[in-house]
mmCIF file of C-alpha atoms and ligand atoms in Angstrom:
data_model
loop_
_atom_site.group_PDB
_atom_site.id
_atom_site.type_symbol
_atom_site.label_atom_id
_atom_site.label_comp_id
_atom_site.label_asym_id
_atom_site.label_seq_id
_atom_site.Cartn_x
_atom_site.Cartn_y
_atom_site.Cartn_z
ATOM 1 C CA MET L 42 -17.594 -1.317 2.028
ATOM 2 C CA PRO L 43 -17.607 -1.813 5.624
ATOM 3 C CA VAL L 44 -14.243 -1.068 7.419
ATOM 4 C CA PRO L 45 -12.848 -4.499 8.623
ATOM 5 C CA VAL L 46 -12.243 -3.821 12.531
ATOM 6 C CA ILE L 47 -10.462 -5.536 15.493
ATOM 7 C CA LEU L 48 -11.542 -4.226 19.110
ATOM 8 C CA ASP L 49 -8.982 -4.487 21.502
ATOM 9 C CA CYS L 50 -10.735 -3.619 24.870
ATOM 10 C CA ASP L 51 -10.748 -4.090 28.543
ATOM 11 C CA PRO L 52 -14.696 -3.900 29.275
ATOM 12 C CA GLY L 53 -15.138 -1.296 31.437
ATOM 13 C CA HIS L 54 -18.366 0.533 30.693
ATOM 14 C CA ASP L 55 -17.744 2.718 27.930
ATOM 15 C CA ASP L 56 -15.548 -0.249 26.292
ATOM 16 C CA ALA L 57 -18.883 -2.192 26.465
ATOM 17 C CA PHE L 58 -20.642 0.555 24.488
ATOM 18 C CA ASN L 59 -17.653 0.320 21.745
ATOM 19 C CA ILE L 60 -18.749 -3.128 21.360
ATOM 20 C CA LEU L 61 -22.362 -2.315 20.736
ATOM 21 C CA LEU L 62 -21.702 0.221 18.409
ATOM 22 C CA ALA L 63 -19.270 -1.645 16.503
ATOM 23 C CA ALA L 64 -21.195 -4.780 16.067
ATOM 24 C CA ALA L 65 -24.501 -2.645 15.118
ATOM 25 C CA HIS L 66 -23.512 -0.142 12.733
ATOM 26 C CA PRO L 67 -23.608 -1.506 8.887
ATOM 27 C CA SER L 68 -20.347 0.372 8.161
ATOM 28 C CA ILE L 69 -18.057 -1.464 10.523
ATOM 29 C CA GLU L 70 -17.316 -5.248 9.861
ATOM 30 C CA LEU L 71 -16.183 -6.784 13.309
ATOM 31 C CA LEU L 72 -13.919 -9.214 13.042
ATOM 32 C CA ALA L 73 -12.886 -10.021 16.522
ATOM 33 C CA ILE L 74 -12.771 -8.699 20.079
ATOM 34 C CA THR L 75 -9.381 -9.204 22.029
ATOM 35 C CA THR L 76 -9.303 -8.483 25.655
ATOM 36 C CA VAL L 77 -6.548 -7.046 27.978
ATOM 37 C CA ALA L 78 -6.125 -6.611 31.719
ATOM 38 C CA GLY L 79 -6.857 -2.668 32.373
ATOM 39 C CA ASN L 80 -10.030 -2.042 33.824
ATOM 40 C CA GLN L 81 -9.862 -5.131 35.897
ATOM 41 C CA THR L 82 -7.784 -8.345 35.609
ATOM 42 C CA LEU L 83 -7.614 -10.031 32.449
ATOM 43 C CA ALA L 84 -10.152 -12.613 33.757
ATOM 44 C CA LYS L 85 -12.712 -10.013 34.426
ATOM 45 C CA THR L 86 -12.369 -7.834 31.299
ATOM 46 C CA THR L 87 -12.630 -11.128 29.209
ATOM 47 C CA LEU L 88 -15.735 -12.240 30.978
ATOM 48 C CA ASN L 89 -17.233 -8.739 30.322
ATOM 49 C CA ALA L 90 -16.399 -9.119 26.676
ATOM 50 C CA ARG L 91 -18.458 -12.040 26.469
ATOM 51 C CA ARG L 92 -21.381 -10.848 29.040
ATOM 52 C CA VAL L 93 -21.849 -7.824 26.551
ATOM 53 C CA CYS L 94 -21.976 -10.054 23.513
ATOM 54 C CA SER L 95 -23.979 -12.490 25.048
ATOM 55 C CA ALA L 96 -26.516 -9.555 26.095
ATOM 56 C CA ALA L 97 -26.622 -7.906 22.792
ATOM 57 C CA GLY L 98 -27.168 -11.072 20.938
ATOM 58 C CA ILE L 99 -23.619 -10.623 19.316
ATOM 59 C CA ARG L 100 -22.685 -14.038 17.935
ATOM 60 C CA GLY L 101 -20.272 -15.197 15.555
ATOM 61 C CA VAL L 102 -17.730 -12.755 16.421
ATOM 62 C CA PRO L 103 -14.432 -14.341 18.014
ATOM 63 C CA VAL L 104 -13.561 -13.445 21.577
ATOM 64 C CA ALA L 105 -9.797 -14.198 22.663
ATOM 65 C CA ALA L 106 -7.975 -13.028 25.670
ATOM 66 C CA GLY L 107 -4.631 -11.418 25.436
ATOM 67 C CA ARG L 108 -2.028 -10.061 28.131
ATOM 68 C CA ASP L 109 -2.855 -10.156 31.789
ATOM 69 C CA ARG L 110 -0.207 -7.343 32.869
ATOM 70 C CA PRO L 111 1.963 -4.856 31.087
ATOM 71 C CA LEU L 112 5.121 -5.301 29.357
ATOM 72 C CA HIS L 113 7.037 -3.308 32.245
ATOM 73 C CA GLY L 114 5.808 -2.087 35.409
ATOM 74 C CA PRO L 115 2.818 -2.746 38.080
ATOM 75 C CA ARG L 116 -0.371 -4.173 37.090
ATOM 76 C CA ARG L 117 -3.230 -1.596 37.872
ATOM 77 C CA VAL L 118 -6.893 -1.677 37.660
ATOM 78 C CA ALA L 119 -9.668 1.142 37.585
ATOM 79 C CA GLU L 120 -11.730 -0.309 40.565
ATOM 80 C CA ASP L 121 -13.085 3.063 41.613
ATOM 81 C CA ILE L 122 -14.168 4.192 38.305
ATOM 82 C CA HIS L 123 -15.768 0.708 36.872
ATOM 83 C CA GLY L 124 -16.343 -1.379 40.068
ATOM 84 C CA GLY L 125 -15.129 -4.743 41.470
ATOM 85 C CA SER L 126 -16.309 -6.540 38.552
ATOM 86 C CA GLY L 127 -14.906 -3.987 35.939
ATOM 87 C CA LEU L 128 -18.660 -3.686 34.577
ATOM 88 C CA ASP L 129 -20.336 -2.783 37.892
ATOM 89 C CA GLY L 130 -24.158 -1.825 37.797
ATOM 90 C CA PRO L 131 -26.355 -4.469 35.951
ATOM 91 C CA ARG L 132 -27.060 -7.893 37.463
ATOM 92 C CA PHE L 133 -25.711 -10.290 35.093
ATOM 93 C CA GLY L 134 -25.999 -13.489 37.218
ATOM 94 C CA GLN L 135 -23.874 -16.249 37.611
ATOM 95 C CA GLU L 136 -24.401 -18.069 34.608
ATOM 96 C CA GLU L 137 -21.619 -18.565 31.950
ATOM 97 C CA PRO L 138 -22.034 -16.357 28.846
ATOM 98 C CA ASP L 139 -23.423 -18.297 25.762
ATOM 99 C CA VAL L 140 -20.390 -16.468 23.790
ATOM 100 C CA PRO L 141 -17.545 -19.070 23.764
ATOM 101 C CA LEU L 142 -13.970 -17.615 24.621
ATOM 102 C CA ASP L 143 -11.672 -18.564 21.283
ATOM 103 C CA PRO L 144 -8.995 -20.931 22.326
ATOM 104 C CA ARG L 145 -6.341 -19.155 20.370
ATOM 105 C CA GLY L 146 -5.658 -16.348 22.589
ATOM 106 C CA ALA L 147 -5.253 -12.571 21.394
ATOM 107 C CA LEU L 148 -2.086 -12.740 19.419
ATOM 108 C CA THR L 149 -2.640 -16.088 17.491
ATOM 109 C CA LEU L 150 -5.964 -14.508 16.527
ATOM 110 C CA LEU L 151 -4.676 -11.327 15.351
ATOM 111 C CA ARG L 152 -2.188 -13.146 13.325
ATOM 112 C CA ASP L 153 -4.746 -15.439 11.953
ATOM 113 C CA ILE L 154 -6.765 -12.754 10.792
ATOM 114 C CA LEU L 155 -4.510 -10.320 9.459
ATOM 115 C CA LEU L 156 -3.151 -13.241 7.364
ATOM 116 C CA THR L 157 -6.357 -14.146 5.779
ATOM 117 C CA HIS L 158 -8.720 -11.233 5.564
ATOM 118 C CA PRO L 159 -8.652 -9.952 2.087
ATOM 119 C CA THR L 160 -7.910 -6.216 2.882
ATOM 120 C CA PRO L 161 -5.785 -4.615 6.033
ATOM 121 C CA VAL L 162 -7.574 -4.135 9.014
ATOM 122 C CA THR L 163 -8.151 -1.403 11.508
ATOM 123 C CA LEU L 164 -7.215 -1.892 15.023
ATOM 124 C CA VAL L 165 -9.316 -0.150 17.574
ATOM 125 C CA PRO L 166 -7.456 -0.544 21.331
ATOM 126 C CA THR L 167 -9.633 1.069 23.875
ATOM 127 C CA GLY L 168 -7.554 -0.259 26.795
ATOM 128 C CA PRO L 169 -3.777 -0.562 27.703
ATOM 129 C CA LEU L 170 -1.791 -1.101 24.682
ATOM 130 C CA THR L 171 -0.217 -4.399 25.779
ATOM 131 C CA ASN L 172 -1.730 -6.513 23.145
ATOM 132 C CA VAL L 173 -0.835 -4.415 20.396
ATOM 133 C CA ALA L 174 2.515 -3.650 21.438
ATOM 134 C CA ALA L 175 3.236 -7.433 21.932
ATOM 135 C CA PHE L 176 1.634 -8.582 18.699
ATOM 136 C CA LEU L 177 3.914 -5.642 16.681
ATOM 137 C CA LEU L 178 7.083 -7.261 18.592
ATOM 138 C CA ALA L 179 5.894 -10.889 18.001
ATOM 139 C CA TYR L 180 5.003 -10.301 14.167
ATOM 140 C CA PRO L 181 6.684 -7.271 12.730
ATOM 141 C CA GLU L 182 6.427 -8.833 9.383
ATOM 142 C CA LEU L 183 2.695 -8.177 9.830
ATOM 143 C CA ALA L 184 2.467 -4.535 10.626
ATOM 144 C CA GLY L 185 2.027 -3.933 6.951
ATOM 145 C CA ARG L 186 -1.771 -5.706 7.323
ATOM 146 C CA ILE L 187 -2.729 -3.269 9.791
ATOM 147 C CA GLU L 188 -4.451 -0.537 8.076
ATOM 148 C CA ARG L 189 -4.452 2.007 10.799
ATOM 149 C CA ILE L 190 -4.709 2.185 14.685
ATOM 150 C CA VAL L 191 -7.485 4.310 16.151
ATOM 151 C CA LEU L 192 -7.025 4.387 19.663
ATOM 152 C CA MET L 193 -8.440 5.602 22.844
ATOM 153 C CA GLY L 194 -5.720 7.017 25.393
ATOM 154 C CA GLY L 195 -3.510 9.774 26.541
ATOM 155 C CA SER L 196 -4.584 13.508 26.195
ATOM 156 C CA THR L 197 -3.481 17.104 24.649
ATOM 157 C CA GLY L 198 -3.772 18.532 28.239
ATOM 158 C CA ARG L 199 -3.663 16.651 32.041
ATOM 159 C CA GLY L 200 -4.567 13.140 32.789
ATOM 160 C CA ASN L 201 -7.144 11.289 34.998
ATOM 161 C CA THR L 202 -5.195 9.008 36.869
ATOM 162 C CA THR L 203 -2.074 11.253 37.531
ATOM 163 C CA PRO L 204 -2.111 14.996 37.233
ATOM 164 C CA ALA L 205 -0.215 14.185 33.824
ATOM 165 C CA ALA L 206 -1.227 10.522 32.870
ATOM 166 C CA GLU L 207 -4.527 9.194 31.282
ATOM 167 C CA PHE L 208 -5.070 5.556 32.518
ATOM 168 C CA ASN L 209 -4.804 3.301 29.366
ATOM 169 C CA ILE L 210 -1.202 4.963 28.836
ATOM 170 C CA LEU L 211 -0.023 5.258 32.256
ATOM 171 C CA CYS L 212 -1.230 1.320 32.581
ATOM 172 C CA ASP L 213 1.439 0.480 29.850
ATOM 173 C CA PRO L 214 3.802 3.383 28.908
ATOM 174 C CA GLU L 215 6.235 1.122 27.003
ATOM 175 C CA ALA L 216 3.443 -0.814 25.122
ATOM 176 C CA ALA L 217 2.255 3.016 24.331
ATOM 177 C CA ASP L 218 5.554 4.159 23.173
ATOM 178 C CA ILE L 219 5.855 1.087 20.906
ATOM 179 C CA VAL L 220 2.499 1.771 19.305
ATOM 180 C CA PHE L 221 2.905 5.404 18.568
ATOM 181 C CA ARG L 222 6.511 5.009 16.883
ATOM 182 C CA SER L 223 5.285 1.892 15.315
ATOM 183 C CA GLY L 224 5.143 3.835 11.626
ATOM 184 C CA ARG L 225 1.376 2.673 11.358
ATOM 185 C CA PRO L 226 -0.987 5.440 11.218
ATOM 186 C CA VAL L 227 -1.948 6.167 14.518
ATOM 187 C CA THR L 228 -5.454 8.233 15.505
ATOM 188 C CA MET L 229 -5.603 9.422 19.221
ATOM 189 C CA PHE L 230 -8.849 10.002 21.084
ATOM 190 C CA GLY L 231 -7.480 11.471 24.236
ATOM 191 C CA LEU L 232 -9.314 12.793 27.159
ATOM 192 C CA ASN L 233 -9.425 16.456 25.648
ATOM 193 C CA ALA L 234 -11.874 15.005 23.177
ATOM 194 C CA THR L 235 -13.877 12.247 25.128
ATOM 195 C CA HIS L 236 -14.656 14.599 28.030
ATOM 196 C CA GLN L 237 -16.932 16.310 25.345
ATOM 197 C CA VAL L 238 -19.056 13.306 25.058
ATOM 198 C CA ARG L 239 -20.693 13.262 28.403
ATOM 199 C CA ALA L 240 -23.876 10.977 29.269
ATOM 200 C CA THR L 241 -26.169 13.524 30.727
ATOM 201 C CA PRO L 242 -29.546 12.488 32.188
ATOM 202 C CA GLU L 243 -31.093 13.709 28.661
ATOM 203 C CA VAL L 244 -28.899 10.995 26.860
ATOM 204 C CA VAL L 245 -29.777 8.236 29.511
ATOM 205 C CA ALA L 246 -33.673 8.939 29.111
ATOM 206 C CA ARG L 247 -33.316 8.548 25.436
ATOM 207 C CA ILE L 248 -31.783 5.027 25.884
ATOM 208 C CA ALA L 249 -34.460 4.310 28.779
ATOM 209 C CA ALA L 250 -37.121 5.094 26.427
ATOM 210 C CA LEU L 251 -36.329 2.187 23.906
ATOM 211 C CA GLY L 252 -37.853 -0.181 26.298
ATOM 212 C CA THR L 253 -35.634 -3.257 25.735
ATOM 213 C CA PRO L 254 -33.859 -5.434 28.076
ATOM 214 C CA LEU L 255 -30.942 -4.237 26.464
ATOM 215 C CA SER L 256 -31.495 -0.517 26.759
ATOM 216 C CA ALA L 257 -32.212 -1.353 30.652
ATOM 217 C CA LEU L 258 -28.778 -2.924 30.859
ATOM 218 C CA CYS L 259 -27.390 0.177 29.229
ATOM 219 C CA VAL L 260 -29.024 2.446 31.551
ATOM 220 C CA ASP L 261 -27.524 0.524 34.691
ATOM 221 C CA LEU L 262 -24.227 0.760 33.283
ATOM 222 C CA LEU L 263 -24.470 4.535 32.719
ATOM 223 C CA THR L 264 -25.550 4.939 36.063
ATOM 224 C CA TYR L 265 -23.175 3.091 37.862
ATOM 225 C CA PHE L 266 -20.327 4.947 35.408
ATOM 226 C CA ALA L 267 -22.306 8.485 36.500
ATOM 227 C CA SER L 268 -22.025 7.711 40.177
ATOM 228 C CA THR L 269 -18.512 6.887 40.021
ATOM 229 C CA TYR L 270 -17.341 9.878 38.077
ATOM 230 C CA ARG L 271 -19.440 12.017 40.425
ATOM 231 C CA GLU L 272 -17.686 10.698 43.373
ATOM 232 C CA VAL L 273 -14.151 10.414 41.829
ATOM 233 C CA PHE L 274 -14.007 13.465 39.666
ATOM 234 C CA GLY L 275 -16.786 15.419 40.679
ATOM 235 C CA PHE L 276 -18.495 15.380 37.179
ATOM 236 C CA ASP L 277 -22.200 15.887 36.625
ATOM 237 C CA ALA L 278 -22.081 13.088 33.686
ATOM 238 C CA PRO L 279 -19.699 10.778 32.785
ATOM 239 C CA PRO L 280 -17.642 10.802 29.567
ATOM 240 C CA LEU L 281 -18.020 7.758 27.589
ATOM 241 C CA HIS L 282 -14.596 7.574 26.046
ATOM 242 C CA ASP L 283 -14.036 4.662 24.137
ATOM 243 C CA PRO L 284 -16.885 4.787 21.361
ATOM 244 C CA LEU L 285 -15.542 7.827 20.003
ATOM 245 C CA THR L 286 -13.058 5.560 18.256
ATOM 246 C CA VAL L 287 -15.702 3.380 16.251
ATOM 247 C CA ALA L 288 -17.831 6.543 15.880
ATOM 248 C CA HIS L 289 -14.861 8.272 13.844
ATOM 249 C CA LEU L 290 -14.545 5.230 11.663
ATOM 250 C CA ILE L 291 -18.369 5.334 11.139
ATOM 251 C CA ASP L 292 -18.728 8.716 10.461
ATOM 252 C CA PRO L 293 -15.025 10.788 10.200
ATOM 253 C CA SER L 294 -17.076 14.133 9.904
ATOM 254 C CA LEU L 295 -17.940 13.781 13.560
ATOM 255 C CA THR L 296 -14.467 14.533 14.397
ATOM 256 C CA GLU L 297 -12.254 17.003 13.946
ATOM 257 C CA LEU L 298 -8.335 16.082 13.881
ATOM 258 C CA VAL L 299 -5.252 17.859 13.818
ATOM 259 C CA ARG L 300 -1.703 16.217 13.093
ATOM 260 C CA ALA L 301 0.877 16.509 15.533
ATOM 261 C CA ALA L 302 3.967 14.731 17.108
ATOM 262 C CA VAL L 303 2.780 12.498 19.953
ATOM 263 C CA THR L 304 5.803 11.039 22.237
ATOM 264 C CA VAL L 305 5.042 9.118 25.532
ATOM 265 C CA GLU L 306 6.807 9.986 28.558
ATOM 266 C CA LEU L 307 8.328 7.006 30.025
ATOM 267 C CA ALA L 308 10.819 8.452 32.622
ATOM 268 C CA GLY L 309 9.440 11.258 34.261
ATOM 269 C CA THR L 310 9.284 11.640 38.075
ATOM 270 C CA TYR L 311 6.021 13.052 38.105
ATOM 271 C CA THR L 312 4.801 12.558 34.660
ATOM 272 C CA ARG L 313 5.516 8.922 33.764
ATOM 273 C CA GLY L 314 2.707 7.870 31.008
ATOM 274 C CA ALA L 315 1.890 11.293 29.703
ATOM 275 C CA THR L 316 1.179 11.951 26.023
ATOM 276 C CA VAL L 317 3.466 15.039 25.333
ATOM 277 C CA VAL L 318 1.168 16.392 22.361
ATOM 278 C CA ASP L 319 3.109 19.054 20.247
ATOM 279 C CA LEU L 320 0.250 21.047 19.058
ATOM 280 C CA HIS L 321 1.976 23.951 17.991
ATOM 281 C CA GLY L 322 5.056 22.133 16.053
ATOM 282 C CA VAL L 323 7.812 23.207 18.578
ATOM 283 C CA THR L 324 9.859 20.119 18.732
ATOM 284 C CA GLY L 325 10.692 19.798 15.242
ATOM 285 C CA ARG L 326 9.582 16.090 15.452
ATOM 286 C CA PRO L 327 7.564 14.841 12.591
ATOM 287 C CA ALA L 328 3.633 15.465 13.083
ATOM 288 C CA ASP L 329 2.755 11.818 12.319
ATOM 289 C CA THR L 330 -0.322 11.040 14.540
ATOM 290 C CA GLU L 331 -3.731 12.202 14.144
ATOM 291 C CA VAL L 332 -5.261 13.662 17.165
ATOM 292 C CA ALA L 333 -8.808 14.308 17.735
ATOM 293 C CA VAL L 334 -9.537 17.875 19.293
ATOM 294 C CA HIS L 335 -12.993 18.304 18.695
ATOM 295 C CA VAL L 336 -16.254 15.942 18.381
ATOM 296 C CA ASP L 337 -19.834 16.302 17.560
ATOM 297 C CA ALA L 338 -21.593 15.436 20.541
ATOM 298 C CA GLU L 339 -25.141 15.337 19.524
ATOM 299 C CA GLY L 340 -23.861 12.950 16.521
ATOM 300 C CA PHE L 341 -21.969 10.933 18.473
ATOM 301 C CA TRP L 342 -25.054 10.040 21.026
ATOM 302 C CA ARG L 343 -27.181 9.459 17.839
ATOM 303 C CA LEU L 344 -25.108 6.903 16.929
ATOM 304 C CA ILE L 345 -24.992 5.489 20.344
ATOM 305 C CA VAL L 346 -28.871 5.354 20.817
ATOM 306 C CA GLU L 347 -29.508 4.013 17.446
ATOM 307 C CA ALA L 348 -26.836 1.190 17.971
ATOM 308 C CA VAL L 349 -28.912 0.201 21.138
ATOM 309 C CA ARG L 350 -32.104 0.279 19.222
ATOM 310 C CA VAL L 351 -31.074 -2.044 16.808
ATOM 311 C CA LEU L 352 -29.549 -4.578 18.833
ATOM 312 C CA GLY L 353 -32.274 -4.313 21.598
ATOM 313 C CA ASP L 354 -34.933 -5.764 18.666
ATOM 314 C CA GLY L 355 -33.621 -8.723 19.209
ATOM 315 C CA ALA L 356 -32.658 -9.390 15.833
ATOM 316 C CA GLY L 357 -28.943 -9.380 16.511
ATOM 317 C CA PRO L 358 -26.024 -7.456 14.818
ATOM 318 C CA ARG L 359 -27.318 -5.878 11.414
HETATM 319 C C1 BDR O 496 -10.075 4.768 29.505
HETATM 320 O O1 BDR O 496 -9.778 4.607 30.950
HETATM 321 C C2 BDR O 496 -10.843 3.580 31.152
HETATM 322 O O2 BDR O 496 -10.940 3.426 32.349
HETATM 323 C C3 BDR O 496 -11.585 3.545 30.100
HETATM 324 O O3 BDR O 496 -12.430 2.248 30.029
HETATM 325 C C4 BDR O 496 -11.172 4.361 29.058
HETATM 326 O O4 BDR O 496 -10.686 3.429 28.054
HETATM 327 C C5 BDR O 496 -10.327 6.676 30.004
HETATM 328 O O5 BDR O 496 -9.082 7.137 30.671
HETATM 329 CA CA1 CA O 497 -11.523 1.276 28.250
#
């Protein structure tokens, strides 16, 4: 049986590839895409999600907009990494994407799906955790309908937005705290894992060789992403963080997970938004979170290239 999944995202170059992977692979039943402010404003991340779906022929998957700001604290975007549109690189043109916006909004859509889907659903957040936290606060009685939460965020080591904090967690630390303490099973793909999957020129060449309009768009995305990661972090090739979440659901053998207590720093003068991961059990806190520590990068890229191939054939998802 395919895994029923809702993506909650802020596209974002790597979020875009997660949408493609989830839509393309027969092991995933993509029930909905909800958007959140993060890499860019909510209006832009929502437009980008619809643009990606349009370009890839992903139709019939509802797309709904969620929160436009964190539960607490200032709004921030990652324009230095994802550009002014949040998805710089490809030329999308001015026309409206043909994939509509679901008028219900993210929280209502989540509620409707969790109430009606025959089995519990896996949430895959790859942006700030605002929508998920807001949902848990609004509908605590539906928490049990969430099978697990497989998220990209945090790190077992240092951050990428401050020395201590990763972008998604720093955008809304209070939301992240609610999610990690929700009691639902959480699997965390942090920077320590996602930095193991770099879109090298060899990977980009494999995607280019597919020779479809979608593969050309993906090459444009990765080329832009590579340029900002080179400029900002001095990386030779950019890490494609977010799709490790769905890749894990497709093939758990690609990732080595360990169990650890994860605490979100809410107060630190220099460390707000850090994920404090107790890998050695020194705090005595329950090791209740699964934390990705090692990734089969080649297996991951095989899935990504195959997803672009399947969708690029023009047949649409599966
Ligand atoms: C995370 O931040 C965003 O810029 C990416 O889309 C990813 O979800 C990496 O820190
Ligand atoms: Ca993201």
